[in-house]
Short mmCIF file of C-alpha atoms in Angstrom, two decimals:
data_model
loop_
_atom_site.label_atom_id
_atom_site.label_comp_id
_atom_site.label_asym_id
_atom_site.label_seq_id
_atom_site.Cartn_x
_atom_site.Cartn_y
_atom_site.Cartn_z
CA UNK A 1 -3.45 -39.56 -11.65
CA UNK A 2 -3.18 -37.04 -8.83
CA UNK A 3 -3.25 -34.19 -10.74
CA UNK A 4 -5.80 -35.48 -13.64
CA UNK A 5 -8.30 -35.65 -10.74
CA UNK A 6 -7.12 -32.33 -9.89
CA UNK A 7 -7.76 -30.86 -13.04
CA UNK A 8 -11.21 -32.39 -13.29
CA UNK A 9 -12.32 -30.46 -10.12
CA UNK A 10 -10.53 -27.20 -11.05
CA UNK A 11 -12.87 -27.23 -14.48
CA UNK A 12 -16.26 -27.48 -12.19
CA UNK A 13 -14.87 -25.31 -10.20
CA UNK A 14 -13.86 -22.41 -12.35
CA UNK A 15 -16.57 -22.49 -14.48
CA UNK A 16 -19.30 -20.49 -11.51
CA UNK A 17 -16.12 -17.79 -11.05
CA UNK A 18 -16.39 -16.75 -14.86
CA UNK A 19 -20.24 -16.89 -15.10
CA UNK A 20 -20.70 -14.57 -12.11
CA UNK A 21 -19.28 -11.62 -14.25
CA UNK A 22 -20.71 -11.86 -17.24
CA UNK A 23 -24.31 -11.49 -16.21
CA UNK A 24 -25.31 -7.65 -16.47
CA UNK A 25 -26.44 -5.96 -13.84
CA UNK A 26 -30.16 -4.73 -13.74
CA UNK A 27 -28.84 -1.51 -15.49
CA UNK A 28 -27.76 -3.66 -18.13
CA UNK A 29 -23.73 -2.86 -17.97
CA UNK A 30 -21.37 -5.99 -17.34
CA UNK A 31 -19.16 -5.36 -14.58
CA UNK A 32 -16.06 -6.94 -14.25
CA UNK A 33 -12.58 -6.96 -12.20
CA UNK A 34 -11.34 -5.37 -15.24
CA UNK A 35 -13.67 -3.01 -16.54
CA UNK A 36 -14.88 -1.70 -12.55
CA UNK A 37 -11.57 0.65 -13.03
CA UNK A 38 -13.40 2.70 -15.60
CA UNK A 39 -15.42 3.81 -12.87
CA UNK A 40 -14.39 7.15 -11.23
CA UNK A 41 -15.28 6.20 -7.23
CA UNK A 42 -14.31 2.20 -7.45
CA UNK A 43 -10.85 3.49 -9.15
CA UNK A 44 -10.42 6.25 -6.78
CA UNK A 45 -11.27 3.98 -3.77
CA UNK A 46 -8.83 1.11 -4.57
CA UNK A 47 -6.11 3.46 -5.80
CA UNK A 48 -6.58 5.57 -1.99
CA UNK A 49 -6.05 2.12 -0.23
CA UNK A 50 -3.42 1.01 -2.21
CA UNK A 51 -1.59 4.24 -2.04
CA UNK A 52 -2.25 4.41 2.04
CA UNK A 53 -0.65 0.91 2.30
CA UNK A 54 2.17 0.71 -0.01
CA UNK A 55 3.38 3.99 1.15
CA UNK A 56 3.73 2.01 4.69
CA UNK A 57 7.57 0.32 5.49
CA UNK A 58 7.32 -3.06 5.44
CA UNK A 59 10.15 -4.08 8.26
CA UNK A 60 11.77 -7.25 9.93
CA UNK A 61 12.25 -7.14 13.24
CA UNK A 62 14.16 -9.36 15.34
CA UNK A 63 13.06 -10.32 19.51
CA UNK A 64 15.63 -9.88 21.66
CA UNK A 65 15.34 -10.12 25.91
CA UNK A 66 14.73 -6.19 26.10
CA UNK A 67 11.85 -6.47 23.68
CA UNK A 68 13.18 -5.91 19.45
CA UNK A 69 15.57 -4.29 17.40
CA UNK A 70 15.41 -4.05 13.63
CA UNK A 71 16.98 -6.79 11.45
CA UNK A 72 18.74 -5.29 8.08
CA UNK A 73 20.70 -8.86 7.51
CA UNK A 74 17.88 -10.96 6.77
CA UNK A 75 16.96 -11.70 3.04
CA UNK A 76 13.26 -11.61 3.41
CA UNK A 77 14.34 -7.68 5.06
CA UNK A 78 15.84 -7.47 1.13
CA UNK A 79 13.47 -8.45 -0.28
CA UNK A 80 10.17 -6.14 1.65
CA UNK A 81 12.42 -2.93 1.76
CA UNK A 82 14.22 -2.89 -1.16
CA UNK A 83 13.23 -5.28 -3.94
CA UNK A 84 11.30 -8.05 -3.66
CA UNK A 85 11.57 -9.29 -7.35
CA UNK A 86 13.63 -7.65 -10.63
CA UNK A 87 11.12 -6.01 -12.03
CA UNK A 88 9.11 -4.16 -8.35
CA UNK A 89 10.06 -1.87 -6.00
CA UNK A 90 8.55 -1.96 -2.83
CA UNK A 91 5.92 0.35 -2.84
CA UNK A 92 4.44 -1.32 -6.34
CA UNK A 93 4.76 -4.27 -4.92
CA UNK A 94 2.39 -3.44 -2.30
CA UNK A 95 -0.44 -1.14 -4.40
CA UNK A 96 -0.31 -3.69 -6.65
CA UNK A 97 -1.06 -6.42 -4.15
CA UNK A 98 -3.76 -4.13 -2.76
CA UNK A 99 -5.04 -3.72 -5.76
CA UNK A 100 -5.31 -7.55 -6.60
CA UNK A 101 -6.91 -7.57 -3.52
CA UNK A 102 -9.57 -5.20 -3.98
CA UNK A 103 -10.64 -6.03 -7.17
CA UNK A 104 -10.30 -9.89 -6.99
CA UNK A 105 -10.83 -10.67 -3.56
CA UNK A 106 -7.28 -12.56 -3.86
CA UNK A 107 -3.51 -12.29 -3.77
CA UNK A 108 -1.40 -14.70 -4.57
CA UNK A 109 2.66 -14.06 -4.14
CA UNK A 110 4.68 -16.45 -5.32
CA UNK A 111 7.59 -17.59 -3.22
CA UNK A 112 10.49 -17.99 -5.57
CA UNK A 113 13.05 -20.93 -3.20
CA UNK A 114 16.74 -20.62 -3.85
CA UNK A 115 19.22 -22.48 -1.75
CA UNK A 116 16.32 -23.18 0.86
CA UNK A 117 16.13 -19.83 1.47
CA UNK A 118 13.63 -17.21 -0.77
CA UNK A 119 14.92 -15.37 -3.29
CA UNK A 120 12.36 -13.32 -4.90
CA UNK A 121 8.92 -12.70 -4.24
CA UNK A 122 6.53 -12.54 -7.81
CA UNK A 123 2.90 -11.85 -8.18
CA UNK A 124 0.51 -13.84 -9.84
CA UNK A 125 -2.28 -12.53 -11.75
CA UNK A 126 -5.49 -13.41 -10.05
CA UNK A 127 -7.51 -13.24 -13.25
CA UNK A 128 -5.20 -16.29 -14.66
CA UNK A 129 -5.10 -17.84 -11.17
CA UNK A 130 -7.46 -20.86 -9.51
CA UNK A 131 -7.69 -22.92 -6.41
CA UNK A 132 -8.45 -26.45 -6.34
CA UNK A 133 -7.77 -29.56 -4.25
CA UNK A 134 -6.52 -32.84 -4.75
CA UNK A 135 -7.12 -36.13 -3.61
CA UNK A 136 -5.44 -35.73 -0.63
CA UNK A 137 -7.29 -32.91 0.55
CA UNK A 138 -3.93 -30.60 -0.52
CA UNK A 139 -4.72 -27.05 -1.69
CA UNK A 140 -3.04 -26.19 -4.59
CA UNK A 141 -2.74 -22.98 -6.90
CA UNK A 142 -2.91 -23.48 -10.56
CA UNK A 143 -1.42 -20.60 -12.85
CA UNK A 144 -2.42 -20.46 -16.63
CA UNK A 145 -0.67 -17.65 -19.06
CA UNK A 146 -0.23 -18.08 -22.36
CA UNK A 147 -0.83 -21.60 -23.27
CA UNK A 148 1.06 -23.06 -20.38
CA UNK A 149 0.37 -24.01 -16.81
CA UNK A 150 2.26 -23.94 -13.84
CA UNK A 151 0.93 -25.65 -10.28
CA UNK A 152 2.04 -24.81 -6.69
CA UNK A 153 1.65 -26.31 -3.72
CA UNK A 154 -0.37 -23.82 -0.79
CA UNK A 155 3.27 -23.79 1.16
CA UNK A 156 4.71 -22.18 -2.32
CA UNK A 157 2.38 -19.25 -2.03
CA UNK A 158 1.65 -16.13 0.18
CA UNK A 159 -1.97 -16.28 -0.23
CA UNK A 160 -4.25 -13.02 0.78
CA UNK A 161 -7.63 -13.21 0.61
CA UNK A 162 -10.08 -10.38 0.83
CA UNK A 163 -12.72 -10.51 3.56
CA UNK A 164 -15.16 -13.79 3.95
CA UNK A 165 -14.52 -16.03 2.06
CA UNK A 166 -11.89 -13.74 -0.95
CA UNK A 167 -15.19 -11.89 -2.14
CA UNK A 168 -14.04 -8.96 -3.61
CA UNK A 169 -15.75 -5.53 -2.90
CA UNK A 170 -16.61 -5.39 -6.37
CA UNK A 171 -18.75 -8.31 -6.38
CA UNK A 172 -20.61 -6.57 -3.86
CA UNK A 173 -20.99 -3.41 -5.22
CA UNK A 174 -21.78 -5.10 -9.02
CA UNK A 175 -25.21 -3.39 -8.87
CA UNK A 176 -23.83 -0.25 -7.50
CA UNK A 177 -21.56 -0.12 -10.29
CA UNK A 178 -23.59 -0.69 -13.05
CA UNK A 179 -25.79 1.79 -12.19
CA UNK A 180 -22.68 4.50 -12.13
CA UNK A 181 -21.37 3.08 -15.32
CA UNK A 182 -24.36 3.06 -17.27
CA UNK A 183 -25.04 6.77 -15.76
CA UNK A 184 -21.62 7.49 -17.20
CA UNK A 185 -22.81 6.00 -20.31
CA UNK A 186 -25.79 8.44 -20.89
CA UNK A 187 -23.22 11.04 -19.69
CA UNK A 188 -21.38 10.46 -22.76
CA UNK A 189 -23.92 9.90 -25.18
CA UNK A 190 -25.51 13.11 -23.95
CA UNK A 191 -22.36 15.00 -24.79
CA UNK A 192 -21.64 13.26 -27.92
CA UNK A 193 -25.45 14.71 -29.37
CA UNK A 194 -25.29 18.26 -27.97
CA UNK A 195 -26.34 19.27 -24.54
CA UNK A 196 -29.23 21.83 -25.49
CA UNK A 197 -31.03 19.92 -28.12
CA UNK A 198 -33.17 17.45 -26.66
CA UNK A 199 -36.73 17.36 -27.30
CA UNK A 200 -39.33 16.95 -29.84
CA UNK A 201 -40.20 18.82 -33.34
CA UNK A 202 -43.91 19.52 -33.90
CA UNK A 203 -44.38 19.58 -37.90
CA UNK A 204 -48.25 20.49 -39.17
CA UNK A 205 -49.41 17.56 -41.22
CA UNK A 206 -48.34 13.61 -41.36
CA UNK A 207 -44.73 12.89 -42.19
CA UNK A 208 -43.61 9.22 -43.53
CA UNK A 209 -41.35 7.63 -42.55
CA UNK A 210 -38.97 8.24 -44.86
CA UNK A 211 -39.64 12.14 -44.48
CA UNK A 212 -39.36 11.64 -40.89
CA UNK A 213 -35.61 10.01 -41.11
CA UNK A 214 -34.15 12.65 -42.98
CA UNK A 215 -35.63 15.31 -40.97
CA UNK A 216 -33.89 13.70 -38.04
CA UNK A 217 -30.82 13.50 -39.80
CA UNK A 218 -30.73 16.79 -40.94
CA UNK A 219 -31.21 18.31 -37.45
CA UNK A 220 -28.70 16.05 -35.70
CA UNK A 221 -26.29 16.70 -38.70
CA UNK A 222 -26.81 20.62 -37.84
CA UNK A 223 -27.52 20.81 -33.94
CA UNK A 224 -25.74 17.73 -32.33
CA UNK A 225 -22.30 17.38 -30.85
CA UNK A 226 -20.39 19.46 -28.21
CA UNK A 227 -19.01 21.89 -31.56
CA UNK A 228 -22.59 22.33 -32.42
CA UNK A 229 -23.86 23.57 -28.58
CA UNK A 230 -25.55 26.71 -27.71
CA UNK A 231 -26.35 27.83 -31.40
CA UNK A 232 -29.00 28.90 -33.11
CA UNK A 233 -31.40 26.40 -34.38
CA UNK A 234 -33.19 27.78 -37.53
CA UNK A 235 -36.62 26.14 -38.06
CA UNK A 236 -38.87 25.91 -41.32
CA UNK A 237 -42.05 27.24 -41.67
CA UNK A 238 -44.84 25.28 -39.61
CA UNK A 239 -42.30 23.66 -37.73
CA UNK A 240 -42.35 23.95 -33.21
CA UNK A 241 -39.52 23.22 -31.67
CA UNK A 242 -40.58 21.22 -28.18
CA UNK A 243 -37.72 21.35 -25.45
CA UNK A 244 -37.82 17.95 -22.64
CA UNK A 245 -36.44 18.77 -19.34
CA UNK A 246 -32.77 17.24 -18.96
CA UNK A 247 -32.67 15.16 -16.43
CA UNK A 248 -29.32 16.15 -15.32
CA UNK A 249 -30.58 19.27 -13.71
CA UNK A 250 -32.87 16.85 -11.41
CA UNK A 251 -32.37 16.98 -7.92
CA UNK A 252 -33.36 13.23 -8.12
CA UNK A 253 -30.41 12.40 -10.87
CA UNK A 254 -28.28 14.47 -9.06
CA UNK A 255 -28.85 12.93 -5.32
CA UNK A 256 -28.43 9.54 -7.02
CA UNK A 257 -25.28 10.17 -8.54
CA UNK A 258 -23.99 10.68 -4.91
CA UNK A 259 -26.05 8.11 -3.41
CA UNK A 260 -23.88 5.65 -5.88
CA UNK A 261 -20.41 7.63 -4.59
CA UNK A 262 -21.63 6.98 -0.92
CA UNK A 263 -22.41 3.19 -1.50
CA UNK A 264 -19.29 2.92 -3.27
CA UNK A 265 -17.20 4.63 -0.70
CA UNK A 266 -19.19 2.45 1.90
CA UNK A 267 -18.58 -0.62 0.59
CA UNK A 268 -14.50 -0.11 -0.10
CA UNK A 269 -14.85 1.07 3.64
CA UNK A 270 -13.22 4.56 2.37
CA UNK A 271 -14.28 8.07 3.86
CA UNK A 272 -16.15 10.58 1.29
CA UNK A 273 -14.10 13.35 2.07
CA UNK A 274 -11.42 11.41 0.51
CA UNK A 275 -13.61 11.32 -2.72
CA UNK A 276 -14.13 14.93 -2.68
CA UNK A 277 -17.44 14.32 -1.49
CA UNK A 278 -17.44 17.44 1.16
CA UNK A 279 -21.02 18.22 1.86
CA UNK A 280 -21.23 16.91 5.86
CA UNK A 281 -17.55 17.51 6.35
CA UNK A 282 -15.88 19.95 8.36
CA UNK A 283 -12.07 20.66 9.41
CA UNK A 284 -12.35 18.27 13.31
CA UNK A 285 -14.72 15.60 11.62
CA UNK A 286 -12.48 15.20 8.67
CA UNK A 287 -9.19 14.97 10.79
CA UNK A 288 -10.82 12.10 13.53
CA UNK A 289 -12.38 9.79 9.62
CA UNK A 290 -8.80 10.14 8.81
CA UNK A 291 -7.47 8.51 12.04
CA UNK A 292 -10.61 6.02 11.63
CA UNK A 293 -9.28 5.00 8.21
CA UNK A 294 -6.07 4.04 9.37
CA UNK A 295 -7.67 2.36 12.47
CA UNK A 296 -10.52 0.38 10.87
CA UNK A 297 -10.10 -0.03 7.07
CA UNK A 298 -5.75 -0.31 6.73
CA UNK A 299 -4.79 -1.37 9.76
CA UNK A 300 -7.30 -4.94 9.75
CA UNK A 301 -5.59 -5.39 6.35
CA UNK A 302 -2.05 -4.88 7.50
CA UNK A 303 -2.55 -7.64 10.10
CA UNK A 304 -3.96 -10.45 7.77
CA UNK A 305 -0.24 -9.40 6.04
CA UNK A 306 1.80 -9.29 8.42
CA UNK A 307 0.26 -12.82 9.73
CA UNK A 308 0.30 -15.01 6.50
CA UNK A 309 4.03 -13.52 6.05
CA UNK A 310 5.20 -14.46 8.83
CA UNK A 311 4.36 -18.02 8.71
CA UNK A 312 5.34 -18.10 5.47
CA UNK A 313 8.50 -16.24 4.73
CA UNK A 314 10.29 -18.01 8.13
CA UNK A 315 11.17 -21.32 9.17
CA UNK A 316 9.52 -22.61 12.13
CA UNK A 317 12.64 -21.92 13.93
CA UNK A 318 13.00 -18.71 12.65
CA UNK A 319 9.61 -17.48 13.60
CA UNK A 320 10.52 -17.47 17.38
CA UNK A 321 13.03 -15.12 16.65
CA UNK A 322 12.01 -12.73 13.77
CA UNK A 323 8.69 -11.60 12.06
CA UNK A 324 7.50 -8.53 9.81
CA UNK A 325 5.40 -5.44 10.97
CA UNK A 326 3.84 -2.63 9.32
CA UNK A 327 5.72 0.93 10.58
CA UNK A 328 2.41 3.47 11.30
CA UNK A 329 4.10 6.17 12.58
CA UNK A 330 4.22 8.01 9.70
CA UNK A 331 0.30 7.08 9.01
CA UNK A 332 -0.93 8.21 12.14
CA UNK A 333 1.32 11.22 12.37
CA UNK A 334 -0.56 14.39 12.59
CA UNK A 335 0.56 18.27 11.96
CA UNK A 336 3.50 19.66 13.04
CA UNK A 337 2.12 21.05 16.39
CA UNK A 338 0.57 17.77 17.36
CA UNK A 339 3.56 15.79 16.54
CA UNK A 340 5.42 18.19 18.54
CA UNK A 341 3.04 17.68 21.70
CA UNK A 342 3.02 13.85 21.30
CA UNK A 343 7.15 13.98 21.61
CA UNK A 344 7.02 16.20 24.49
CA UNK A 345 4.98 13.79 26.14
CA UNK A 346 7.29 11.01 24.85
CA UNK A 347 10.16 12.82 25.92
CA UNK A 348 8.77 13.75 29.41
CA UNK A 349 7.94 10.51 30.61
CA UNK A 350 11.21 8.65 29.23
CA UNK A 351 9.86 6.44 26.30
CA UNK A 352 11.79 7.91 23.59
CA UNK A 353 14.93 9.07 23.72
CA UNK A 354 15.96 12.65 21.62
CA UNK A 355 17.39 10.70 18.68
CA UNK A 356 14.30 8.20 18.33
CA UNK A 357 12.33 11.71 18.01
CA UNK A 358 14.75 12.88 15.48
CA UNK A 359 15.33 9.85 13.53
CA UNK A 360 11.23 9.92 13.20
CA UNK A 361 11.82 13.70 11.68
CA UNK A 362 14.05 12.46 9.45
CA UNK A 363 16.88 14.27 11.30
CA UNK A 364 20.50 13.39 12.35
CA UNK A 365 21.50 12.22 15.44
CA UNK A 366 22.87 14.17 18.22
CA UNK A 367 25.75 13.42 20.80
CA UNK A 368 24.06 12.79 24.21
CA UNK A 369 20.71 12.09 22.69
CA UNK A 370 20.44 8.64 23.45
CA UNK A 371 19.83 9.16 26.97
CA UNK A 372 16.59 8.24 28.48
CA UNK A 373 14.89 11.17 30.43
CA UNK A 374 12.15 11.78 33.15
CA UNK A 375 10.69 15.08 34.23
CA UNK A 376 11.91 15.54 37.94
CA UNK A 377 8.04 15.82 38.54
CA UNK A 378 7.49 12.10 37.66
CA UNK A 379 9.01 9.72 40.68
CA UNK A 380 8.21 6.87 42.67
CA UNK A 381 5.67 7.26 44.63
CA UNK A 382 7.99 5.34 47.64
CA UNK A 383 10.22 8.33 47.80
CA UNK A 384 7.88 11.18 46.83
CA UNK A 385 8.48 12.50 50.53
CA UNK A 386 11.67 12.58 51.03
CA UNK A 387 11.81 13.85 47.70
CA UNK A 388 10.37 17.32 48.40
CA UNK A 389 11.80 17.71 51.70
CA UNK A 390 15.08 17.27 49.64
CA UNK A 391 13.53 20.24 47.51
CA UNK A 392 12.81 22.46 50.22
CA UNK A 393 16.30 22.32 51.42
CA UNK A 394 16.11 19.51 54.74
CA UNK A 395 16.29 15.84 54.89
CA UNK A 396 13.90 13.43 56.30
CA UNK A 397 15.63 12.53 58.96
CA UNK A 398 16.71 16.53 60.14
CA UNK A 399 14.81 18.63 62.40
CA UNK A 400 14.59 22.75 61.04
CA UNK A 401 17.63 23.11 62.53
CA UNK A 402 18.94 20.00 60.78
CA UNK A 403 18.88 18.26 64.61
CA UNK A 404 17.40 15.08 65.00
#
């Protein structure tokens, strides 16, 4: 009974989620989850993000009364670093969950139990996956794929929404898109008839229609395709060729074409230099849009992560003691002389030690590196006197002579 009522509402409820893709666009091109990929800036904005994320490491970390220490022990630490189900590594794992996101507005990872404790971590497809509620007021997730149906319960599944409500960026953009897509379209179809042919031929006397097809045919057969471009076109007598302006040497095609990038870029929150899109950029403006994309487009999505994870991958006991972070450093780390300023600066006021900066370059450890350090410069302020008498060879409490 539960679920029959269940099932009711998921069929009302599904049926607005499939109608809002299938109406085109004012351009006239459908744009779906599936089909927005075949667009050259949507594809190259959700494969940036994904790539900037699952390139991250995914670690557990444990509290302890000095602050944290890495946990390797831990299954769910298996199962983020090095294989969260049979068939993923890591780092697909995580594009692919970006991706999901991105064009879908959803995620949904399914938390496989074994022994109470969770064994494997699979992805569901979004495309075959619905919400609904049941009498109760329970949220549930119901899964169809190939004739058969699977339910879980909301504490079964890592769920990751995109932004307000899980509307997907391409559901935003649908109009954008179809505009690009159907500008791809005439890109094509340009191509395909030959790229110096377009216009009009001027015959003296009326033409029927018949007369008119085969005269069409006959130059298309002739002057049309990419083989055909840049040769001669031989006319018969009385006949005026008539070239039309292309419009794809119009400033005004042109500036839309990267109006469409920008609003595309814009809307996946994704700079334009990182679409190739160079015009305003220079070398300093390019390197600080860098540091904002970590700051402002990754980093709000590595939080809603890291959150839903760690309610969901740890018992309420074990959340007091362990939980899962996103490692930055290598994100935000910039060329060699910067990094090499930052750790002096680390180095010089004690917060990392010479084998934290080498383990971060991917370097061995060295004896009598794991030593904390100050410079001599840096000390409390309570003994800064005594201090640099001590420098200058007397003691506070000696005279020149060293006489009190």
């Amino acid at each position: 009974m539960l679920f029959k009522s269940l099932l009711n509402s998921v069929q009302t409820w599904e049926q607005p989620l499939f109608d809002a893709f299938v109406t085109p666009t004012m351009s006239g091109e459908t744009i779906t989850n599936d089909n927005a990929l075949t667009i050259g800036a949507v594809y190259a904005c959700v494969n940036i993000k994904a790539n900037a994320i699952a390139k991250l490491p995914l670690q557990v970390f444990k509290k302890t009364k000095s602050g944290r220490e890495r946990e390797n022990t831990h299954q769910v630490a298996y199962l983020l670093e090095k294989r969260p189900n049979p068939y993923m590594t890591p780092f697909v794992f995580k594009h692919t969950i970006t991706v999901h996101r991105n064009l879908w507005g959803k995620a949904y990872i399914r938390m496989v139990m074994k022994g109470g404790n969770v064994s494997e971590l699979v992805l569901l497809d979004p495309s075959k996956t619905i919400e609904a509620e049941d009498d109760k007021g329970d949220k549930w997730f119901i899964y169809r794929d190939k004739g058969k149906e699977e339910k879980f319960h909301h504490t079964e599944i890592i769920y990751l929404p995109y932004g307000p409500g899980g509307k997907s960026p391409i559901e935003v953009a649908r109009e954008t898109a179809g505009t690009m897509k159907a500008a791809q379209k005439f890109l094509g179809t340009f191509y395909k008839n030959g790229t110096t042919t377009r216009g009009i031929i001027k015959v003296l006397g009326q033409l029927n229609g018949e007369a008119k097809k085969k005269l069409r045919a006959s130059w298309a057969e002739v002057n049309s395709g990419l083989d055909n471009a840049h040769s001669i076109a031989v006319l018969d007598s009385g006949m005026e060729w008539m070239d039309i302006s292309m419009p794809l040497k119009d400033a005004e095609f042109i500036a839309s074409q990267k109006f469409n990038i920008a609003e595309i870029a814009r809307i996946f929150n994704v700079p334009l230099h990182m679409l190739n899109e160079l015009d305003r950029s220079t070398f300093s403006n390019i390197e600080h849009q860098s540091m904002e994309f970590i700051q402002n487009t990754i980093q709000p999505e590595l939080v809603a992560w890291e959150e839903e994870m760690n309610y969901k991958l740890f018992t309420t006991n074990e959340q007091k003691r362990f939980y899962v972070k996103f490692n930055l450093t290598s994100a935000l780390r910039g060329d060699s002389q910067s990094r090499a300023q930052y750790y002096k600066e680390m180095l010089s006021s004690g917060v990392y030690n010479i084998n934290e900066v080498r383990a971060l370059e991917e370097m061995d450890a060295i004896e009598g590196g794991d030593k904390h350090r100050v410079d001599l410069n840096h000390i409390s302020i309570d003994i800064a006197d005594e201090y640099q008498l001590a420098k200058a060879g007397a003691t506070s409490k000696g005279g020149e002579n060293g006489e009190e």
